[in-house]
mmCIF file with all atom_site columns, C-alpha atoms in Angstrom:
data_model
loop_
_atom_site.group_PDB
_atom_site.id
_atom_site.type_symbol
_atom_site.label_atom_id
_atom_site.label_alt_id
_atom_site.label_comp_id
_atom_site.label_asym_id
_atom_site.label_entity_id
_atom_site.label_seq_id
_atom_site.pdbx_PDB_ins_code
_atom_site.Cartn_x
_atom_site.Cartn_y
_atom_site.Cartn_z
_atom_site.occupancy
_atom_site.B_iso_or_equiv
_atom_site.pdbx_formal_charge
_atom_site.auth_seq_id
_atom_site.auth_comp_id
_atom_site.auth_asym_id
_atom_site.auth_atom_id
_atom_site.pdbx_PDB_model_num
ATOM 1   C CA . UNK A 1 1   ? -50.476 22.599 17.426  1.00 0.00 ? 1   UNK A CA 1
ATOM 2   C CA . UNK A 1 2   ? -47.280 22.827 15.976  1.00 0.00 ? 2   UNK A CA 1
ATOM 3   C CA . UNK A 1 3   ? -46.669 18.949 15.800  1.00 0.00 ? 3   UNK A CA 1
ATOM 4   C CA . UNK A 1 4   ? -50.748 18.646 13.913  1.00 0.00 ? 4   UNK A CA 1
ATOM 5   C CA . UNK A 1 5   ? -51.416 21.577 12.176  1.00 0.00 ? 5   UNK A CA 1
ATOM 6   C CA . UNK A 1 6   ? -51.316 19.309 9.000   1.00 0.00 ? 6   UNK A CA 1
ATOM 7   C CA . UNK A 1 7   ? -53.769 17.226 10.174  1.00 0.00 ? 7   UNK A CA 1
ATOM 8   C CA . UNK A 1 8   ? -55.969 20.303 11.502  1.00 0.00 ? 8   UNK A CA 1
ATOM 9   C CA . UNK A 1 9   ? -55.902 21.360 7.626   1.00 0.00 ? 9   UNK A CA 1
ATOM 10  C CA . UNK A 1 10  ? -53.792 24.774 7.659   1.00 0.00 ? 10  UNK A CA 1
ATOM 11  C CA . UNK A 1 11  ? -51.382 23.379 4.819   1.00 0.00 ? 11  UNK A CA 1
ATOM 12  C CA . UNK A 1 12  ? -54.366 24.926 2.693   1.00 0.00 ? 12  UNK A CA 1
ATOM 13  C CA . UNK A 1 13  ? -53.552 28.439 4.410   1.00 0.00 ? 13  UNK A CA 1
ATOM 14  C CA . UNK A 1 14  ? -49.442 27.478 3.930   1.00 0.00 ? 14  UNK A CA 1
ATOM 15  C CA . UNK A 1 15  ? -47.026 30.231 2.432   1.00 0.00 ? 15  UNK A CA 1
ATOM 16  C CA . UNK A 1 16  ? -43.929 28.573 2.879   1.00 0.00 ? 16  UNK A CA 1
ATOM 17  C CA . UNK A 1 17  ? -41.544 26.420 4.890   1.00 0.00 ? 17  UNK A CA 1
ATOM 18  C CA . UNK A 1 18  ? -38.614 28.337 6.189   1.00 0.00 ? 18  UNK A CA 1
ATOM 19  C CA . UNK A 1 19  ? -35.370 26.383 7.947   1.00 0.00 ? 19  UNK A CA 1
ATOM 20  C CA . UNK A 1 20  ? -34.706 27.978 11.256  1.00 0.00 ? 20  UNK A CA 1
ATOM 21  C CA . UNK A 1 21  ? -32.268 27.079 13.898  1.00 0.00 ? 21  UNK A CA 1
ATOM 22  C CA . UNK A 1 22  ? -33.739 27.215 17.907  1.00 0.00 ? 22  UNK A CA 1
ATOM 23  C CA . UNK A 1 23  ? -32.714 30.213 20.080  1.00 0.00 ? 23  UNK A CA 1
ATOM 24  C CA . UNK A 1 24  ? -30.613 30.252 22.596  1.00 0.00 ? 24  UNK A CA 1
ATOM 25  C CA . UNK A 1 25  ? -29.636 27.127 23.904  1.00 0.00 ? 25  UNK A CA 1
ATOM 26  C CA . UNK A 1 26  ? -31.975 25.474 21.643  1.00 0.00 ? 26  UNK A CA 1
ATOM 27  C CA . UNK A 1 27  ? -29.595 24.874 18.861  1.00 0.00 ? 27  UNK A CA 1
ATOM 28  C CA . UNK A 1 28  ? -32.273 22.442 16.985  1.00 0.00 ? 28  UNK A CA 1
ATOM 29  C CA . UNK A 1 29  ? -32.820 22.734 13.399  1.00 0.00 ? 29  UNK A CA 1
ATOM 30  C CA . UNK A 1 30  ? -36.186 23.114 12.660  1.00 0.00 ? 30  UNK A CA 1
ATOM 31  C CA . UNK A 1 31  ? -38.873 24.733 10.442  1.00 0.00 ? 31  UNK A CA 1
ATOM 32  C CA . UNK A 1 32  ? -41.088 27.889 10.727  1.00 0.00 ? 32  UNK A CA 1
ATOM 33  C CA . UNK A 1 33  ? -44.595 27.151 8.850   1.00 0.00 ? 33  UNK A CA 1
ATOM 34  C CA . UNK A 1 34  ? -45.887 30.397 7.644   1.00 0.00 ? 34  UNK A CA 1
ATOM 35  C CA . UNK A 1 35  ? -49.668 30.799 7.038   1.00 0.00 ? 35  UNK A CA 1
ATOM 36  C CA . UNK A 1 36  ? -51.168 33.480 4.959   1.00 0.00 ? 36  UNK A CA 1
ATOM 37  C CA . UNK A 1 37  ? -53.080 34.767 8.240   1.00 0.00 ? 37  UNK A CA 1
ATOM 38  C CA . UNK A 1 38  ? -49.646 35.640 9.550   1.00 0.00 ? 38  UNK A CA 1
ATOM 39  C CA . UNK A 1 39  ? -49.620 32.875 11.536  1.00 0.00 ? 39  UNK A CA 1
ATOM 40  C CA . UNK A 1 40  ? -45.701 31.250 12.185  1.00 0.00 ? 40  UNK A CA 1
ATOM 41  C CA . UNK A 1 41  ? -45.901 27.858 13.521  1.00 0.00 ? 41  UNK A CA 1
ATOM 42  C CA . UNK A 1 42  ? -42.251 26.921 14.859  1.00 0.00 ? 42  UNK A CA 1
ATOM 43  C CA . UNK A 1 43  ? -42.438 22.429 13.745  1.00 0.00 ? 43  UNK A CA 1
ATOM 44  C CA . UNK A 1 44  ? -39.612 21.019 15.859  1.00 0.00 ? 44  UNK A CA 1
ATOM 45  C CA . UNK A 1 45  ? -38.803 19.256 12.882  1.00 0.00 ? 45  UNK A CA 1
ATOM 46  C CA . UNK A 1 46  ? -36.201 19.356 9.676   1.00 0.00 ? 46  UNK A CA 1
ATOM 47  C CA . UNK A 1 47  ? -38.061 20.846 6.398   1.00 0.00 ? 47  UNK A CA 1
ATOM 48  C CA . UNK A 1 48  ? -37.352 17.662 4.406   1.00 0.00 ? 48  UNK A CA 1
ATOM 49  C CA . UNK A 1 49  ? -39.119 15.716 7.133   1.00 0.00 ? 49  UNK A CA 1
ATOM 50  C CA . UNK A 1 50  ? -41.933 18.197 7.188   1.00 0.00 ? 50  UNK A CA 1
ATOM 51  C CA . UNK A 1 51  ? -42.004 18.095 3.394   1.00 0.00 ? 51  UNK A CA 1
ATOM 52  C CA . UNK A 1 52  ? -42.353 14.318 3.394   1.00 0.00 ? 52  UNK A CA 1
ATOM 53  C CA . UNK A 1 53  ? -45.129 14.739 5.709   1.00 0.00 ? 53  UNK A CA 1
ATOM 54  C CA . UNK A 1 54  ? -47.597 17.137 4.218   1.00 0.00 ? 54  UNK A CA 1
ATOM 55  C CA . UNK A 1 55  ? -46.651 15.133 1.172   1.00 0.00 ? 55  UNK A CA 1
ATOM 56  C CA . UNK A 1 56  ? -47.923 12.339 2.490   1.00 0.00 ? 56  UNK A CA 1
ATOM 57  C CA . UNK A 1 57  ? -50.689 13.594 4.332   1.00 0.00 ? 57  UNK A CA 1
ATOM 58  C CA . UNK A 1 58  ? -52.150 14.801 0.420   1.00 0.00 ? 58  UNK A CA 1
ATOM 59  C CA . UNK A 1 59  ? -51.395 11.263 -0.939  1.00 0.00 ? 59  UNK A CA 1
ATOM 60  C CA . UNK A 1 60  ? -48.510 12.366 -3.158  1.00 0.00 ? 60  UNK A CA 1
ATOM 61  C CA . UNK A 1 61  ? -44.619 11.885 -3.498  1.00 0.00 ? 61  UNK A CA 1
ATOM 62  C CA . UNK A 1 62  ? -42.500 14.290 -2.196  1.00 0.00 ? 62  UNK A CA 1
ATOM 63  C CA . UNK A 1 63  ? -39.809 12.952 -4.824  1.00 0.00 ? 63  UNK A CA 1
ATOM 64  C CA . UNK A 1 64  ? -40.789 14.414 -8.705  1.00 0.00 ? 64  UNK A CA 1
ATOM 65  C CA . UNK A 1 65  ? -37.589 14.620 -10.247 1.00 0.00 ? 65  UNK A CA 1
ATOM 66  C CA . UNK A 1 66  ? -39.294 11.679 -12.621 1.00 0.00 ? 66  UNK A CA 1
ATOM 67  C CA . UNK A 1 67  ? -42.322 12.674 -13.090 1.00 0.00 ? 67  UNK A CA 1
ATOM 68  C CA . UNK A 1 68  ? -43.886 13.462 -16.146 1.00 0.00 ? 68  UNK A CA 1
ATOM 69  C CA . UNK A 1 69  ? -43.478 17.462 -15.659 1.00 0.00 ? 69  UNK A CA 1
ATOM 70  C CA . UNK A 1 70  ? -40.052 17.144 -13.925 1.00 0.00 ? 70  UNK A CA 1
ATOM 71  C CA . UNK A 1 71  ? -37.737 18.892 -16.482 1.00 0.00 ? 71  UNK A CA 1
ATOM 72  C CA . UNK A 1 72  ? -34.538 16.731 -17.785 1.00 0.00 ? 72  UNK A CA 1
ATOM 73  C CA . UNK A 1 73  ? -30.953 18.523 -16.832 1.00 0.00 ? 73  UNK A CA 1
ATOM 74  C CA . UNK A 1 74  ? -32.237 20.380 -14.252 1.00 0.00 ? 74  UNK A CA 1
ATOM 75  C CA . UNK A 1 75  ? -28.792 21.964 -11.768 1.00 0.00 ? 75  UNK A CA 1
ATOM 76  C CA . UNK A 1 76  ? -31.017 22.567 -8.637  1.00 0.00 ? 76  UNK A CA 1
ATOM 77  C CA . UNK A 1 77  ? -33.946 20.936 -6.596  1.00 0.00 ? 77  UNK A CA 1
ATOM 78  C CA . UNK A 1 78  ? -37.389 20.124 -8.806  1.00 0.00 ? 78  UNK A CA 1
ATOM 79  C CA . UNK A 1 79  ? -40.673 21.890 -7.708  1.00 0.00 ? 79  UNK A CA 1
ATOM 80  C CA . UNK A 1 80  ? -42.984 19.822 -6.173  1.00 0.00 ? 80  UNK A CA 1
ATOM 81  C CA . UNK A 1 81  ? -46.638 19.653 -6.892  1.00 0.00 ? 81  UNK A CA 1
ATOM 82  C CA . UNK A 1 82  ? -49.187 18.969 -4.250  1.00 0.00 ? 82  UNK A CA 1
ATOM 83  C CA . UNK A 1 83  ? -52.613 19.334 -6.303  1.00 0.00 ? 83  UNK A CA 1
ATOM 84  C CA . UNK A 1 84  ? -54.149 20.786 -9.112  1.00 0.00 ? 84  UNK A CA 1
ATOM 85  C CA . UNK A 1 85  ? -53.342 24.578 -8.345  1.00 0.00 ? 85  UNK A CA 1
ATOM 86  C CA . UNK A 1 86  ? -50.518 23.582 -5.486  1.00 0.00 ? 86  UNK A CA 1
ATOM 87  C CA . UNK A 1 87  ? -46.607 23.798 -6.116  1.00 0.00 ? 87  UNK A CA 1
ATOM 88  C CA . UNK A 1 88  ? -43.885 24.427 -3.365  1.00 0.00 ? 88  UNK A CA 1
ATOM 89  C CA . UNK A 1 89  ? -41.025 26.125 -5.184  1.00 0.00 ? 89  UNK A CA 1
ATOM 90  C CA . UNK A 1 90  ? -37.786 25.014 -3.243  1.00 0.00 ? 90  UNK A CA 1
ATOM 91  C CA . UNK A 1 91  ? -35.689 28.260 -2.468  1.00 0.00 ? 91  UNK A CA 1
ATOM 92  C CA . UNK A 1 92  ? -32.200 28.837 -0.842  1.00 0.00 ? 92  UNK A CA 1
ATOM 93  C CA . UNK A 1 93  ? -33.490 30.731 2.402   1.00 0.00 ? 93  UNK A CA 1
ATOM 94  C CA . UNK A 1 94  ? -30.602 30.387 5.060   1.00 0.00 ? 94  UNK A CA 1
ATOM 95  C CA . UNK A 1 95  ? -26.628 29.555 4.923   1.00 0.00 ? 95  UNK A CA 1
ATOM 96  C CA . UNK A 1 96  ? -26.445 26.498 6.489   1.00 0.00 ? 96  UNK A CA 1
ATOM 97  C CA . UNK A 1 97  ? -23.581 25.603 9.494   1.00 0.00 ? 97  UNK A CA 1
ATOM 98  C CA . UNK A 1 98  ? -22.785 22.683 8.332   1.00 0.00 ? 98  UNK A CA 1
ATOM 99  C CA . UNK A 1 99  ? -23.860 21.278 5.002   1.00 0.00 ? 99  UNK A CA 1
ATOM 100 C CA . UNK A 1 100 ? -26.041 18.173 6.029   1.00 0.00 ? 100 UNK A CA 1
ATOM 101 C CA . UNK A 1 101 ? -28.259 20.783 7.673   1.00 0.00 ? 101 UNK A CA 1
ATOM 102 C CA . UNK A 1 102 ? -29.771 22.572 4.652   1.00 0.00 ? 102 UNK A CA 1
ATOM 103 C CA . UNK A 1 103 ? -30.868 25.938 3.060   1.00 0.00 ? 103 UNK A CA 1
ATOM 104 C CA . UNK A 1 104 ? -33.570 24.963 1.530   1.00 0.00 ? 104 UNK A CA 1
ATOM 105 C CA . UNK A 1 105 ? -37.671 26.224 2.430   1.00 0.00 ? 105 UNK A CA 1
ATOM 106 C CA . UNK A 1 106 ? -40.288 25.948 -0.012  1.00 0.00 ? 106 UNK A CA 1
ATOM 107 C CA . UNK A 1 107 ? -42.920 28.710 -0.859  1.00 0.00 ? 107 UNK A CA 1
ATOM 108 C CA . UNK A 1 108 ? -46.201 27.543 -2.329  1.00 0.00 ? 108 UNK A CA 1
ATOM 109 C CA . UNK A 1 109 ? -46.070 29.424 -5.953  1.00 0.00 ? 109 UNK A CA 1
ATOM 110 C CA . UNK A 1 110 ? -49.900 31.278 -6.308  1.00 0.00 ? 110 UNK A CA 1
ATOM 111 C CA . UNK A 1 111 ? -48.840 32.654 -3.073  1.00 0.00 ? 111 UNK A CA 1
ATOM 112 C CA . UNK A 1 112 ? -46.046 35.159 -4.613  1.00 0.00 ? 112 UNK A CA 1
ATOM 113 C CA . UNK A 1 113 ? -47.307 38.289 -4.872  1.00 0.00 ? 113 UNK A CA 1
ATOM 114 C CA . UNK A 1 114 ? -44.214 40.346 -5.957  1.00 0.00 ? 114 UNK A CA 1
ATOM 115 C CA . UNK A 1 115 ? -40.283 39.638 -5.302  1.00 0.00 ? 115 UNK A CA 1
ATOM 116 C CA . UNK A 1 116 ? -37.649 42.690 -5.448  1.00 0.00 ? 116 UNK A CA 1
ATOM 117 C CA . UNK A 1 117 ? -34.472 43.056 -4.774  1.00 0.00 ? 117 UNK A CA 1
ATOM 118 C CA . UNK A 1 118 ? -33.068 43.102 -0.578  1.00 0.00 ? 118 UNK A CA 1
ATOM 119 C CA . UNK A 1 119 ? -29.423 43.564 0.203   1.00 0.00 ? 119 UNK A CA 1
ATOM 120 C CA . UNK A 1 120 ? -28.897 42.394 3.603   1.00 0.00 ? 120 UNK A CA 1
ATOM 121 C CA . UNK A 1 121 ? -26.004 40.239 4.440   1.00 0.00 ? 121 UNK A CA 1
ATOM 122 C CA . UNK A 1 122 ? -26.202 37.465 2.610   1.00 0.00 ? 122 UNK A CA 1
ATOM 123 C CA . UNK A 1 123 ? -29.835 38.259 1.441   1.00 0.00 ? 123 UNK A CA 1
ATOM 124 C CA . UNK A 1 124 ? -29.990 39.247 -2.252  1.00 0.00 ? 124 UNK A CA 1
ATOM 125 C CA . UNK A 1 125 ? -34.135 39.495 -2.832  1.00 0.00 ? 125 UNK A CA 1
ATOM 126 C CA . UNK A 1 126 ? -36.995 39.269 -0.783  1.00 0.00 ? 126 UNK A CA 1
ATOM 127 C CA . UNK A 1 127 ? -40.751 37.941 -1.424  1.00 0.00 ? 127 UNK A CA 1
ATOM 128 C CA . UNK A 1 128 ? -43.880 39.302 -0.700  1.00 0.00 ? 128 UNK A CA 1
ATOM 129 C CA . UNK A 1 129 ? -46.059 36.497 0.294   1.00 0.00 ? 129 UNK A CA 1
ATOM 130 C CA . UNK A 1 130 ? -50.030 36.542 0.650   1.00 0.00 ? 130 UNK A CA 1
ATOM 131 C CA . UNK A 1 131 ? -50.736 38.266 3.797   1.00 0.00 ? 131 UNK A CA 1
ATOM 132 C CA . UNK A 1 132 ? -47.833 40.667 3.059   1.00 0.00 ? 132 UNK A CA 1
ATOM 133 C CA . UNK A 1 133 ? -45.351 38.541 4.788   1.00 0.00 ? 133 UNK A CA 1
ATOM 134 C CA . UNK A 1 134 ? -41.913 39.381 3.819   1.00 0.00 ? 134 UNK A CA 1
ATOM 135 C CA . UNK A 1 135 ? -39.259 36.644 3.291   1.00 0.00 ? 135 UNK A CA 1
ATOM 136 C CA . UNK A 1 136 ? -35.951 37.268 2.409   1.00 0.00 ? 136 UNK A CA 1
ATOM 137 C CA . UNK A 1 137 ? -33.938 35.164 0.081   1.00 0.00 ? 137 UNK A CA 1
ATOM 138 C CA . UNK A 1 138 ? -30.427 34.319 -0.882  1.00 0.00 ? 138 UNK A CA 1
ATOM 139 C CA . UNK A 1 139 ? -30.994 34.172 -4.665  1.00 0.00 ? 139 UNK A CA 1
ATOM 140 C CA . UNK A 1 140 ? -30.531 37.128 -7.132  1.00 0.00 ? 140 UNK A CA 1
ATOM 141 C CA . UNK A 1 141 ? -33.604 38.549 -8.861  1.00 0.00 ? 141 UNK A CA 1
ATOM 142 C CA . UNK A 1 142 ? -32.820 36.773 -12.004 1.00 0.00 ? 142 UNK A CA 1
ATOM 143 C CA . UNK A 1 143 ? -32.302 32.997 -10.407 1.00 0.00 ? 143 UNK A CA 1
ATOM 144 C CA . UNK A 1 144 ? -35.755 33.609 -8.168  1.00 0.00 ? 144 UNK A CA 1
ATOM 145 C CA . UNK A 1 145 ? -37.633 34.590 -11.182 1.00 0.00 ? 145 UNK A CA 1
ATOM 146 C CA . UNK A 1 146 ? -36.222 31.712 -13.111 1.00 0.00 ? 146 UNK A CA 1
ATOM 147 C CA . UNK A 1 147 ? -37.367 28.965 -10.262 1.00 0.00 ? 147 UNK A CA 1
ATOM 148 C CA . UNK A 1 148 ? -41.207 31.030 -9.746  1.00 0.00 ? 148 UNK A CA 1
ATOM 149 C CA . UNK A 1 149 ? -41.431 30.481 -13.249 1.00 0.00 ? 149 UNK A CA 1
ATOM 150 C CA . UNK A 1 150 ? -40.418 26.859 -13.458 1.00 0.00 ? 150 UNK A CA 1
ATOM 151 C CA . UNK A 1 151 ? -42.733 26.053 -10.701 1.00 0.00 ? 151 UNK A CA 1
ATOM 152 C CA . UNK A 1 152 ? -45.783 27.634 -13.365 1.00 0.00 ? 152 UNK A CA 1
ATOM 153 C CA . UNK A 1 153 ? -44.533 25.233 -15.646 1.00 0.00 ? 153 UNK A CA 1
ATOM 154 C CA . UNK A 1 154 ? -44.407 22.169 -13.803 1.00 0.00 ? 154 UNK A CA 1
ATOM 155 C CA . UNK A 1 155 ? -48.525 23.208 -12.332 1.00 0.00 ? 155 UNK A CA 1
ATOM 156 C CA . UNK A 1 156 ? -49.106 23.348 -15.985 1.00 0.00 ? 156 UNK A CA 1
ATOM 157 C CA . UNK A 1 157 ? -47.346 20.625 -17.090 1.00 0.00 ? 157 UNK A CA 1
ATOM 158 C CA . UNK A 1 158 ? -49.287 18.463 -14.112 1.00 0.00 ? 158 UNK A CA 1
ATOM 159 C CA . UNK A 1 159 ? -52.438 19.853 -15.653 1.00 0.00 ? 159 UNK A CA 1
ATOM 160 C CA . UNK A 1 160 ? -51.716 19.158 -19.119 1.00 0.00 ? 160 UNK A CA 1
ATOM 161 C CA . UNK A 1 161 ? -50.808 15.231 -18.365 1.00 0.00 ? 161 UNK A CA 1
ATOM 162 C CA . UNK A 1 162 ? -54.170 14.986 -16.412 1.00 0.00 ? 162 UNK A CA 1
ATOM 163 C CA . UNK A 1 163 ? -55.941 15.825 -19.514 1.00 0.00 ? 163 UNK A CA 1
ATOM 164 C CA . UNK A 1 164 ? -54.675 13.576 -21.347 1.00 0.00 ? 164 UNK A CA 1
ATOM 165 C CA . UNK A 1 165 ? -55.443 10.689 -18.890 1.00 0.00 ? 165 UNK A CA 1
ATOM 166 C CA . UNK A 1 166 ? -58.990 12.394 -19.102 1.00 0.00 ? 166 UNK A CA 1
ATOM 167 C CA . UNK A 1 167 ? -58.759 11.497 -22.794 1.00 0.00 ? 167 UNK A CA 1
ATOM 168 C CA . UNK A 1 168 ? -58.780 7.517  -21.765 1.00 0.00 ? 168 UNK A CA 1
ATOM 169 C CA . UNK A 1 169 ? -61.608 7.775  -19.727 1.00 0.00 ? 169 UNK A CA 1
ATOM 170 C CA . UNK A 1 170 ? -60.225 8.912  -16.342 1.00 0.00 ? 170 UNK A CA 1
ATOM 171 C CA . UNK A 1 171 ? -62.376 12.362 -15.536 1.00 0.00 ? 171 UNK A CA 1
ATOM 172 C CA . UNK A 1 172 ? -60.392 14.771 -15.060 1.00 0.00 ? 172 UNK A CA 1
ATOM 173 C CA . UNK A 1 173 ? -62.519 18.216 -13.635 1.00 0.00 ? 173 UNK A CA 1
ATOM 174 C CA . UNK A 1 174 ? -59.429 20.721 -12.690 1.00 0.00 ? 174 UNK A CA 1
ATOM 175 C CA . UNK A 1 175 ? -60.297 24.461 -12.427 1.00 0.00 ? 175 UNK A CA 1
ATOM 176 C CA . UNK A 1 176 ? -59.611 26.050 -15.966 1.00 0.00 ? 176 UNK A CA 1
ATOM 177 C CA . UNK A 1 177 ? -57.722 23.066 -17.448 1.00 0.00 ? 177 UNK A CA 1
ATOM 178 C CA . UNK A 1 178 ? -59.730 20.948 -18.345 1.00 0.00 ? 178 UNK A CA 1
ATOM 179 C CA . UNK A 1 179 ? -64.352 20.100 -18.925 1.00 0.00 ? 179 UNK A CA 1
ATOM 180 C CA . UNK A 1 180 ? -66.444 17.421 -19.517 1.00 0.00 ? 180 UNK A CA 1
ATOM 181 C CA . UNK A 1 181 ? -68.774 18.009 -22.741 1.00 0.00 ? 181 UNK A CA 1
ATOM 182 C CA . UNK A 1 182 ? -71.862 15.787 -22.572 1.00 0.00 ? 182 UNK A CA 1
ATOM 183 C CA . UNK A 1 183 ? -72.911 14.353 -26.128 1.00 0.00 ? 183 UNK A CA 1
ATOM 184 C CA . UNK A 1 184 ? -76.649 14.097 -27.057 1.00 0.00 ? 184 UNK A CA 1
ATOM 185 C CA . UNK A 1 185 ? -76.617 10.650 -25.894 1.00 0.00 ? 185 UNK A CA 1
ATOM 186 C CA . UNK A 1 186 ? -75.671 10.878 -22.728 1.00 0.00 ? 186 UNK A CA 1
ATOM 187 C CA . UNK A 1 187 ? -71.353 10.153 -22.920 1.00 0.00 ? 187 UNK A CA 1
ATOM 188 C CA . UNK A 1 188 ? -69.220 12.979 -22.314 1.00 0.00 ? 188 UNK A CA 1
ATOM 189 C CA . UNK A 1 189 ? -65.997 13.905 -23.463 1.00 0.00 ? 189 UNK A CA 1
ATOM 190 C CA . UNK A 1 190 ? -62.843 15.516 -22.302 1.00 0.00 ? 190 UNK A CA 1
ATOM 191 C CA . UNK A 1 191 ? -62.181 18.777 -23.760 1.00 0.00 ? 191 UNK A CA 1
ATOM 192 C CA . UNK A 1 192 ? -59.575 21.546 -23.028 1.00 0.00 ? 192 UNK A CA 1
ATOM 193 C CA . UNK A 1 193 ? -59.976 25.616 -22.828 1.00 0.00 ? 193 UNK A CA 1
ATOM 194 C CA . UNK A 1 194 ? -58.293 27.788 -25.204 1.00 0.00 ? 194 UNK A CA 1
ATOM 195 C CA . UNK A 1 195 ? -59.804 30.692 -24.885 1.00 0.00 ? 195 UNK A CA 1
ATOM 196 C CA . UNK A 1 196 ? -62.285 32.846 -22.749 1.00 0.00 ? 196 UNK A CA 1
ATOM 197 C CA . UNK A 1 197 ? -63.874 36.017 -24.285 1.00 0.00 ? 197 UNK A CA 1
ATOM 198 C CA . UNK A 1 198 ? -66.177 37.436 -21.816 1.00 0.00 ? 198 UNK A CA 1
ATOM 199 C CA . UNK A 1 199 ? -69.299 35.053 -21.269 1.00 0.00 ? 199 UNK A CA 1
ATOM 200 C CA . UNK A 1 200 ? -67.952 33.057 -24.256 1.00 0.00 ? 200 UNK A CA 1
ATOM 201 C CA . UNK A 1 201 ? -65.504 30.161 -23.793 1.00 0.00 ? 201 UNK A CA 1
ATOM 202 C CA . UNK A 1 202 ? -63.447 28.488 -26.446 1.00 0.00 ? 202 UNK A CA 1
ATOM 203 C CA . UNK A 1 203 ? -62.911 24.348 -26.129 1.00 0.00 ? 203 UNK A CA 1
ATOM 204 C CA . UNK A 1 204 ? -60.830 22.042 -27.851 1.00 0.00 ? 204 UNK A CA 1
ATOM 205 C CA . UNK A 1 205 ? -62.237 18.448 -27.829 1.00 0.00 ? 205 UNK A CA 1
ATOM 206 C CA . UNK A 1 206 ? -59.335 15.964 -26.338 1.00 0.00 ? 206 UNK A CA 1
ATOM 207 C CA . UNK A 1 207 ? -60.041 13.394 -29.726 1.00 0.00 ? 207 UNK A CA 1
ATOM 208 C CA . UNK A 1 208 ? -59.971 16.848 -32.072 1.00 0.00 ? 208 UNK A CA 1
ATOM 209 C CA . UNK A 1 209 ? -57.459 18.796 -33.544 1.00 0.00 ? 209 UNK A CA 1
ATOM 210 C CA . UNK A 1 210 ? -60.305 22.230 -33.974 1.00 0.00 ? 210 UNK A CA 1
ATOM 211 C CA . UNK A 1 211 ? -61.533 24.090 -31.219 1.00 0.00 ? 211 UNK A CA 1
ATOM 212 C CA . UNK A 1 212 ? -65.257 23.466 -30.809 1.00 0.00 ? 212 UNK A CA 1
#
């Protein structure tokens, strides 16, 4: 299982991609796939490669640094969006042996439930992922918050470019980004929410400056 469990369709139970090294004599450098059931899949395979393959497998890039919500002068590793309401936030997780190797997992962003500080060894913080997984992490409370947060702003920033291609006819029907107003004629028209109070919602038309 652990060489399909893309193609069975548990990336949509995914928590994150941890580096591991084998046991052992098994000195292999791998990655552990952690699934919000609790599940640990050990993929005999590097996270990069495993990155470009669920990637691939969603019909996306696994490179963003260009996109339109990649963020100009960015110092570390760019979060990378899967889908509407998917980001992995990369994360240094392990201490390499050798630097070719890596440190680097990723950890799918809505599935953070809290993060607090962990001292042990080189361990500074640890998350609590859905499921109540624990995973430690070498980053100080301050840098982990800072990377959680830019991987909300690059979902967002996804979202918001979306619309806009919504606003030259390409639908665009993501979960509480954007809606499709039909006109008494029959066209419909891409508008954006601003606002939800109770049963009452607040749109902005995409060709208006006034909510609706």
């Amino acid at each position: 299982m652990a060489a399909s469990w893309i193609q069975k369709g548990l990336w949509q139970n995914l928590n994150c991609l941890v580096p591991v090294y084998g046991t052992g004599d098994d000195c292999g450098n791998y990655t552990e796939v952690w699934l919000d059931d609790g599940q640990k899949i050990l993929d005999r395979r590097r996270t990069k490669t495993v990155l470009k393959a669920l990637a691939s497998h969603l019909g996306v890039s696994w490179r963003q640094e260009y996109t339109a919500w990649s963020r100009e002068g960015r110092s570390h590793l760019a979060p990378i969006v899967l889908g509407p309401e998917m980001v992995l936030v990369p994360l240094r997780l392990r201490r390499p042996r050798c630097r070719d190797e890596g440190g680097t997992g990723y950890v799918v962003g809505s599935k953070v439930k809290s993060f607090e500080p962990y001292v042990e060894g080189f361990f500074r913080t640890r998350l609590i992922l859905a499921g109540n997984q624990v995973l430690p992490c070498l980053l100080n409370m301050d840098t982990l918050a800072l990377r959680l947060l830019d991987g909300e702003r690059a979902l967002q920033r996804r979202r918001e470019t979306f619309c806009k291609l919504s606003a030259r006819g390409t639908v665009c029907r993501e979960k509480n980004s954007c809606y499709l107003l039909v006109e008494p004629g029959g066209s419909t028209v891409a508008a954006q929410l601003i606002d939800r109070k109770g049963d009452v919602i607040i749109l902005r038309r995409e060709d208006k400056l006034s909510p609706l």
